mmCIF file of C-alpha atoms in Angstrom:
data_model
loop_
_atom_site.group_PDB
_atom_site.id
_atom_site.type_symbol
_atom_site.label_atom_id
_atom_site.label_comp_id
_atom_site.label_asym_id
_atom_site.label_seq_id
_atom_site.Cartn_x
_atom_site.Cartn_y
_atom_site.Cartn_z
ATOM 1 C CA GLY N 12 158.316 84.529 -40.691
ATOM 2 C CA VAL N 13 155.545 86.539 -42.345
ATOM 3 C CA HIS N 14 157.536 88.976 -44.452
ATOM 4 C CA THR N 15 157.196 90.607 -47.844
ATOM 5 C CA GLY N 16 159.570 92.533 -50.053
ATOM 6 C CA TYR N 17 162.501 90.160 -50.494
ATOM 7 C CA GLU N 18 163.490 86.905 -52.114
ATOM 8 C CA ALA N 19 165.375 84.081 -50.454
ATOM 9 C CA VAL N 20 168.989 84.197 -51.635
ATOM 10 C CA ILE N 21 168.580 80.868 -53.451
ATOM 11 C CA VAL N 22 166.002 82.416 -55.818
ATOM 12 C CA PRO N 23 168.323 84.888 -57.625
ATOM 13 C CA ARG N 24 171.002 82.193 -57.437
ATOM 14 C CA LEU N 25 168.789 79.758 -59.354
ATOM 15 C CA ARG N 26 167.698 82.494 -61.763
ATOM 16 C CA ALA N 27 171.333 83.411 -62.497
ATOM 17 C CA ALA N 28 172.041 79.753 -63.286
ATOM 18 C CA GLY N 29 169.321 79.784 -65.954
ATOM 19 C CA ALA N 30 166.259 78.643 -64.028
ATOM 20 C CA ILE N 31 162.937 79.960 -65.321
ATOM 21 C CA LEU N 32 160.706 80.542 -62.300
ATOM 22 C CA ILE N 33 157.091 79.935 -63.282
ATOM 23 C CA GLY N 34 155.136 80.021 -60.027
ATOM 24 C CA LYS N 35 154.402 78.820 -56.519
ATOM 25 C CA THR N 36 152.931 75.381 -55.869
ATOM 26 C CA ASN N 37 150.266 74.469 -53.333
ATOM 27 C CA THR N 38 151.110 73.761 -49.685
ATOM 28 C CA PRO N 39 149.021 73.146 -46.575
ATOM 29 C CA GLU N 40 148.503 76.132 -44.300
ATOM 30 C CA LEU N 41 151.852 77.170 -42.745
ATOM 31 C CA ALA N 42 153.191 73.762 -43.858
ATOM 32 C CA CYS N 43 151.477 72.259 -40.812
ATOM 33 C CA GLU N 44 150.301 68.940 -42.328
ATOM 34 C CA PRO N 45 151.834 66.013 -44.241
ATOM 35 C CA VAL N 46 149.013 66.342 -46.796
ATOM 36 C CA THR N 47 148.459 69.253 -49.200
ATOM 37 C CA ARG N 48 145.165 71.089 -48.897
ATOM 38 C CA SER N 49 144.318 74.703 -48.242
ATOM 39 C CA ASP N 50 141.268 76.946 -48.090
ATOM 40 C CA LEU N 51 142.886 79.186 -50.713
ATOM 41 C CA PHE N 52 143.693 76.613 -53.388
ATOM 42 C CA GLY N 53 141.845 73.446 -52.399
ATOM 43 C CA GLU N 54 143.327 69.963 -52.275
ATOM 44 C CA THR N 55 146.245 68.743 -54.383
ATOM 45 C CA LEU N 56 145.771 65.212 -55.726
ATOM 46 C CA ASN N 57 148.419 62.585 -56.335
ATOM 47 C CA PRO N 58 148.875 62.353 -60.141
ATOM 48 C CA TRP N 59 149.456 58.587 -59.900
ATOM 49 C CA ALA N 60 146.108 58.033 -58.165
ATOM 50 C CA ALA N 61 143.601 60.835 -57.634
ATOM 51 C CA ASP N 62 142.221 59.160 -54.499
ATOM 52 C CA ARG N 63 145.643 59.405 -52.787
ATOM 53 C CA THR N 64 147.513 62.330 -51.261
ATOM 54 C CA PRO N 65 150.776 63.621 -52.749
ATOM 55 C CA GLY N 66 151.961 64.110 -49.163
ATOM 56 C CA GLY N 67 153.102 67.435 -47.762
ATOM 57 C CA SER N 68 153.983 70.029 -47.095
ATOM 58 C CA SER N 69 155.711 70.410 -50.502
ATOM 59 C CA GLY N 70 152.935 68.321 -52.058
ATOM 60 C CA GLY N 71 152.171 70.729 -54.885
ATOM 61 C CA ALA N 72 155.820 70.690 -55.930
ATOM 62 C CA ALA N 73 156.009 66.878 -55.902
ATOM 63 C CA ALA N 74 152.671 66.410 -57.685
ATOM 64 C CA GLY N 75 153.642 68.917 -60.384
ATOM 65 C CA LEU N 76 156.948 67.160 -60.959
ATOM 66 C CA ALA N 77 155.317 63.723 -61.133
ATOM 67 C CA ALA N 78 152.748 65.089 -63.616
ATOM 68 C CA GLY N 79 155.466 66.592 -65.827
ATOM 69 C CA MET N 80 154.450 70.229 -65.280
ATOM 70 C CA PHE N 81 158.056 71.331 -64.646
ATOM 71 C CA THR N 82 161.549 69.868 -64.218
ATOM 72 C CA LEU N 83 162.730 71.157 -60.837
ATOM 73 C CA ALA N 84 161.103 72.481 -57.677
ATOM 74 C CA GLN N 85 162.309 73.923 -54.397
ATOM 75 C CA GLY N 86 160.907 72.814 -51.071
ATOM 76 C CA THR N 87 161.627 73.222 -47.387
ATOM 77 C CA ASP N 88 161.794 70.357 -44.910
ATOM 78 C CA ALA N 89 161.798 70.275 -41.118
ATOM 79 C CA GLY N 90 159.870 67.083 -40.353
ATOM 80 C CA GLY N 91 159.572 65.565 -43.829
ATOM 81 C CA SER N 92 158.070 68.302 -46.007
ATOM 82 C CA ILE N 93 160.363 67.406 -48.935
ATOM 83 C CA ARG N 94 160.894 63.713 -48.226
ATOM 84 C CA ILE N 95 157.237 62.743 -47.616
ATOM 85 C CA PRO N 96 155.909 64.164 -50.931
ATOM 86 C CA ALA N 97 158.908 62.772 -52.831
ATOM 87 C CA SER N 98 158.067 59.336 -51.435
ATOM 88 C CA CYS N 99 154.338 59.652 -52.138
ATOM 89 C CA CYS N 100 154.860 60.855 -55.721
ATOM 90 C CA GLY N 101 157.785 58.650 -56.779
ATOM 91 C CA ILE N 102 160.229 61.494 -57.381
ATOM 92 C CA VAL N 103 163.575 62.575 -55.849
ATOM 93 C CA GLY N 104 163.678 64.878 -52.826
ATOM 94 C CA CYS N 105 166.655 65.836 -50.677
ATOM 95 C CA LYS N 106 166.786 67.457 -47.250
ATOM 96 C CA PRO N 107 170.386 68.755 -47.314
ATOM 97 C CA THR N 108 172.873 68.698 -44.459
ATOM 98 C CA ARG N 109 172.427 71.502 -41.923
ATOM 99 C CA GLY N 110 173.905 74.765 -43.142
ATOM 100 C CA ARG N 111 174.545 73.434 -46.661
ATOM 101 C CA VAL N 112 171.944 75.727 -48.277
ATOM 102 C CA SER N 113 171.657 79.300 -47.036
ATOM 103 C CA PHE N 114 168.323 80.483 -45.639
ATOM 104 C CA ALA N 115 169.365 84.126 -45.997
ATOM 105 C CA PRO N 116 168.006 86.662 -45.462
ATOM 106 C CA ALA N 117 165.945 84.601 -42.994
ATOM 107 C CA SER N 118 167.638 83.013 -39.986
ATOM 108 C CA HIS N 119 169.414 79.707 -40.561
ATOM 109 C CA MET N 120 168.204 78.680 -37.104
ATOM 110 C CA ALA N 121 164.554 78.378 -38.138
ATOM 111 C CA TRP N 122 162.905 75.517 -36.252
ATOM 112 C CA GLY N 123 165.977 75.298 -34.010
ATOM 113 C CA GLY N 124 168.124 74.631 -37.082
ATOM 114 C CA LEU N 125 165.918 71.753 -38.257
ATOM 115 C CA LEU N 126 164.319 73.541 -41.262
ATOM 116 C CA HIS N 127 166.248 73.148 -44.525
ATOM 117 C CA SER N 128 165.714 74.239 -48.110
ATOM 118 C CA GLY N 129 166.322 71.599 -50.765
ATOM 119 C CA PRO N 130 165.637 70.364 -54.294
ATOM 120 C CA LEU N 131 162.889 68.185 -55.726
ATOM 121 C CA ALA N 132 163.254 66.652 -59.184
ATOM 122 C CA ARG N 133 162.400 63.612 -61.286
ATOM 123 C CA THR N 134 165.987 62.302 -61.403
ATOM 124 C CA VAL N 135 168.928 62.190 -58.993
ATOM 125 C CA ARG N 136 171.097 64.039 -61.536
ATOM 126 C CA ASP N 137 168.590 66.891 -61.813
ATOM 127 C CA ALA N 138 168.344 67.159 -58.016
ATOM 128 C CA ALA N 139 172.172 67.129 -57.725
ATOM 129 C CA LEU N 140 172.510 69.865 -60.338
ATOM 130 C CA MET N 141 169.953 72.032 -58.531
ATOM 131 C CA LEU N 142 171.590 71.428 -55.159
ATOM 132 C CA ASP N 143 174.976 72.507 -56.553
ATOM 133 C CA VAL N 144 173.415 75.867 -57.451
ATOM 134 C CA MET N 145 171.452 76.234 -54.192
ATOM 135 C CA ALA N 146 174.459 75.307 -52.011
ATOM 136 C CA ALA N 147 176.934 77.670 -53.711
ATOM 137 C CA ASP N 148 177.319 79.644 -50.470
ATOM 138 C CA GLY N 149 175.773 77.961 -47.464
ATOM 139 C CA ASP N 150 175.235 79.265 -43.940
ATOM 140 C CA ARG N 151 178.196 77.364 -42.515
ATOM 141 C CA ALA N 152 181.861 77.844 -43.417
ATOM 142 C CA PRO N 153 182.157 75.737 -46.575
ATOM 143 C CA ASN N 154 184.872 73.169 -47.079
ATOM 144 C CA PRO N 155 186.308 73.964 -50.554
ATOM 145 C CA ALA N 156 186.718 70.230 -51.232
ATOM 146 C CA GLU N 157 182.947 69.813 -50.842
ATOM 147 C CA ARG N 158 181.906 72.655 -53.151
ATOM 148 C CA ARG N 159 179.925 71.945 -56.337
ATOM 149 C CA ARG N 160 180.410 68.204 -56.151
ATOM 150 C CA PHE N 161 176.876 66.801 -56.102
ATOM 151 C CA ARG N 162 176.561 66.469 -59.872
ATOM 152 C CA ASP N 163 180.064 64.931 -60.044
ATOM 153 C CA ALA N 164 179.062 62.416 -57.374
ATOM 154 C CA CYS N 165 176.452 61.007 -59.772
ATOM 155 C CA GLU N 166 179.313 59.617 -61.885
ATOM 156 C CA LEU N 167 181.136 57.795 -59.061
ATOM 157 C CA PRO N 168 181.498 54.010 -59.471
ATOM 158 C CA LEU N 169 178.726 52.445 -57.385
ATOM 159 C CA GLY N 170 181.058 49.703 -56.168
ATOM 160 C CA ARG N 171 182.760 52.204 -53.877
ATOM 161 C CA LEU N 172 179.626 52.711 -51.804
ATOM 162 C CA ARG N 173 178.840 50.966 -48.514
ATOM 163 C CA VAL N 174 175.136 51.492 -47.916
ATOM 164 C CA ALA N 175 173.093 50.882 -44.768
ATOM 165 C CA TYR N 176 169.413 50.120 -45.165
ATOM 166 C CA ALA N 177 166.414 49.493 -42.947
ATOM 167 C CA SER N 178 163.232 47.772 -44.089
ATOM 168 C CA ASP N 179 161.048 48.700 -41.124
ATOM 169 C CA VAL N 180 159.582 52.055 -40.134
ATOM 170 C CA PRO N 181 159.437 53.171 -36.467
ATOM 171 C CA ALA N 182 155.949 52.853 -34.935
ATOM 172 C CA HIS N 183 154.283 51.845 -38.224
ATOM 173 C CA ASP N 184 153.693 48.751 -40.337
ATOM 174 C CA VAL N 185 155.046 48.664 -43.890
ATOM 175 C CA ASP N 186 152.542 47.744 -46.609
ATOM 176 C CA ALA N 187 153.348 44.389 -48.242
ATOM 177 C CA ASP N 188 153.542 45.898 -51.743
ATOM 178 C CA VAL N 189 155.956 48.569 -50.509
ATOM 179 C CA ALA N 190 158.105 45.961 -48.748
ATOM 180 C CA ALA N 191 158.234 43.832 -51.922
ATOM 181 C CA ALA N 192 159.233 46.822 -54.069
ATOM 182 C CA PHE N 193 161.919 47.753 -51.541
ATOM 183 C CA GLN N 194 163.365 44.231 -51.569
ATOM 184 C CA HIS N 195 163.392 44.303 -55.380
ATOM 185 C CA GLY N 196 165.270 47.606 -55.217
ATOM 186 C CA LEU N 197 167.847 46.092 -52.881
ATOM 187 C CA ARG N 198 168.430 43.218 -55.311
ATOM 188 C CA VAL N 199 168.974 45.691 -58.161
ATOM 189 C CA LEU N 200 171.425 47.761 -56.104
ATOM 190 C CA GLY N 201 173.280 44.665 -54.972
ATOM 191 C CA GLY N 202 173.597 43.584 -58.589
ATOM 192 C CA LEU N 203 175.173 46.950 -59.425
ATOM 193 C CA GLY N 204 177.962 46.304 -56.938
ATOM 194 C CA LEU N 205 176.897 48.251 -53.855
ATOM 195 C CA GLU N 206 177.785 46.797 -50.470
ATOM 196 C CA LEU N 207 174.447 46.603 -48.643
ATOM 197 C CA VAL N 208 174.330 46.284 -44.839
ATOM 198 C CA PRO N 209 171.118 45.995 -42.788
ATOM 199 C CA ASP N 210 171.683 48.684 -40.157
ATOM 200 C CA ALA N 211 170.136 51.932 -38.948
ATOM 201 C CA PRO N 212 170.637 54.506 -36.192
ATOM 202 C CA ASP N 213 168.221 54.456 -33.267
ATOM 203 C CA VAL N 214 165.876 57.396 -33.846
ATOM 204 C CA SER N 215 163.280 56.483 -31.218
ATOM 205 C CA ALA N 216 163.990 59.612 -29.151
ATOM 206 C CA VAL N 217 163.496 62.011 -32.062
ATOM 207 C CA PRO N 218 159.662 62.439 -32.192
ATOM 208 C CA ALA N 219 159.388 63.598 -28.570
ATOM 209 C CA LEU N 220 162.138 66.173 -29.170
ATOM 210 C CA PHE N 221 160.820 67.318 -32.531
ATOM 211 C CA ALA N 222 157.237 68.035 -31.425
ATOM 212 C CA PRO N 223 157.944 70.953 -29.020
ATOM 213 C CA ILE N 224 160.472 72.496 -31.448
ATOM 214 C CA ALA N 225 157.815 72.450 -34.178
ATOM 215 C CA GLU N 226 155.134 73.846 -31.858
ATOM 216 C CA VAL N 227 157.349 76.753 -30.781
ATOM 217 C CA ALA N 228 158.161 77.415 -34.452
ATOM 218 C CA PHE N 229 154.452 77.753 -35.228
ATOM 219 C CA ALA N 230 153.983 79.983 -32.172
ATOM 220 C CA GLY N 231 156.844 82.140 -33.495
ATOM 221 C CA LEU N 232 155.058 82.527 -36.840
ATOM 222 C CA ALA N 233 151.899 83.526 -35.011
ATOM 223 C CA ALA N 234 153.804 86.192 -33.053
ATOM 224 C CA GLU N 235 154.489 87.994 -36.339
ATOM 225 C CA MET N 236 150.826 88.015 -37.394
ATOM 226 C CA SER N 237 148.136 90.587 -36.792
ATOM 227 C CA ASP N 238 144.950 89.629 -34.953
ATOM 228 C CA GLU N 239 143.149 89.713 -38.314
ATOM 229 C CA GLN N 240 145.626 87.222 -39.791
ATOM 230 C CA LEU N 241 145.439 84.946 -36.742
ATOM 231 C CA ALA N 242 141.645 84.874 -37.047
ATOM 232 C CA LEU N 243 142.051 83.215 -40.465
ATOM 233 C CA ILE N 244 144.196 80.319 -39.172
ATOM 234 C CA GLY N 245 142.558 76.883 -39.347
ATOM 235 C CA PRO N 246 142.046 74.579 -36.342
ATOM 236 C CA LYS N 247 145.004 72.223 -37.004
ATOM 237 C CA CYS N 248 147.551 75.033 -37.152
ATOM 238 C CA LEU N 249 145.894 76.887 -34.298
ATOM 239 C CA GLN N 250 146.258 73.820 -32.071
ATOM 240 C CA LEU N 251 150.012 73.678 -32.814
ATOM 241 C CA ILE N 252 150.348 77.409 -32.134
ATOM 242 C CA ARG N 253 148.527 77.114 -28.800
ATOM 243 C CA HIS N 254 150.738 74.188 -27.748
ATOM 244 C CA GLY N 255 153.779 76.330 -28.584
ATOM 245 C CA TRP N 256 152.492 79.219 -26.461
ATOM 246 C CA ARG N 257 152.408 76.920 -23.428
ATOM 247 C CA ILE N 258 156.052 75.777 -23.659
ATOM 248 C CA SER N 259 158.352 77.647 -21.274
ATOM 249 C CA ALA N 260 161.679 79.146 -22.356
ATOM 250 C CA GLY N 261 163.496 76.756 -20.010
ATOM 251 C CA ASP N 262 161.789 73.679 -21.439
ATOM 252 C CA TYR N 263 162.421 74.866 -25.006
ATOM 253 C CA TYR N 264 166.114 75.456 -24.317
ATOM 254 C CA ALA N 265 166.471 72.023 -22.725
ATOM 255 C CA THR N 266 164.730 70.427 -25.729
ATOM 256 C CA LEU N 267 167.079 72.168 -28.184
ATOM 257 C CA GLU N 268 170.122 71.031 -26.219
ATOM 258 C CA ALA N 269 168.852 67.451 -26.112
ATOM 259 C CA ALA N 270 168.006 67.535 -29.832
ATOM 260 C CA HIS N 271 171.508 68.682 -30.785
ATOM 261 C CA ARG N 272 173.071 66.002 -28.572
ATOM 262 C CA GLU N 273 170.841 63.405 -30.225
ATOM 263 C CA SER N 274 171.813 64.739 -33.675
ATOM 264 C CA ALA N 275 175.499 64.393 -32.864
ATOM 265 C CA ARG N 276 174.958 60.823 -31.669
ATOM 266 C CA ILE N 277 173.012 59.862 -34.795
ATOM 267 C CA HIS N 278 175.546 61.623 -37.027
ATOM 268 C CA ARG N 279 178.280 59.245 -35.847
ATOM 269 C CA PHE N 280 176.357 56.380 -37.466
ATOM 270 C CA TRP N 281 177.540 57.635 -40.882
ATOM 271 C CA ASP N 282 181.199 57.220 -39.950
ATOM 272 C CA SER N 283 180.704 53.608 -41.114
ATOM 273 C CA TYR N 284 178.650 54.156 -44.283
#
């Protein structure tokens, strides 16, 4: 929500671990777009190619990492706001498991439980180290066997891993250069001893469930704003807010229930990998 006067619990946690916090990176307004531009700070460019977007909504974080401005960055991700910029900028981004990283003092049920805080970094080891600090006391009851293990996991023999992969993207075509790079990556991983299996969960039902949850989340943000603040909101965000206003409580509840059922079904996919 629109609050002032406190820090998220992960901030003092990172500071206590030795992090030097140097500033806030650019995001689109209310994190409402998968590109990073705002009336306040302008457009963030992709450091690999200035005519391309770094993605969003954590595009400033990903672009800064790719440009070497800093070593670690924190982002939040409901519908790809860490993963999209990490992909666009060639860095590492992780949307952690639900409840792994505390959202305190804000509610851990933001976006119906779909909004997570996670690390961005230039290497997997750096991201794992940051996640160990961020996840020291999550919102769910932690399993002691799972605590502070992400950095250790980087040293596991790769031959133990059974990995599922998919080379297509739902509802979109994959660029030929991207497909070729992906296939090259698979050959490298196979050569390192990973067991690679072409398989993926069916996620076709997810977009229709995600959209109303996101729209209600934006409407909830708007409910905490003054009329003066609302008057400053741009047309893209305002459209999402207005859609959220029109969703009934009954429809929203039914969507949440269906989304959690779908999550449980998809989660079972990882019993095999």
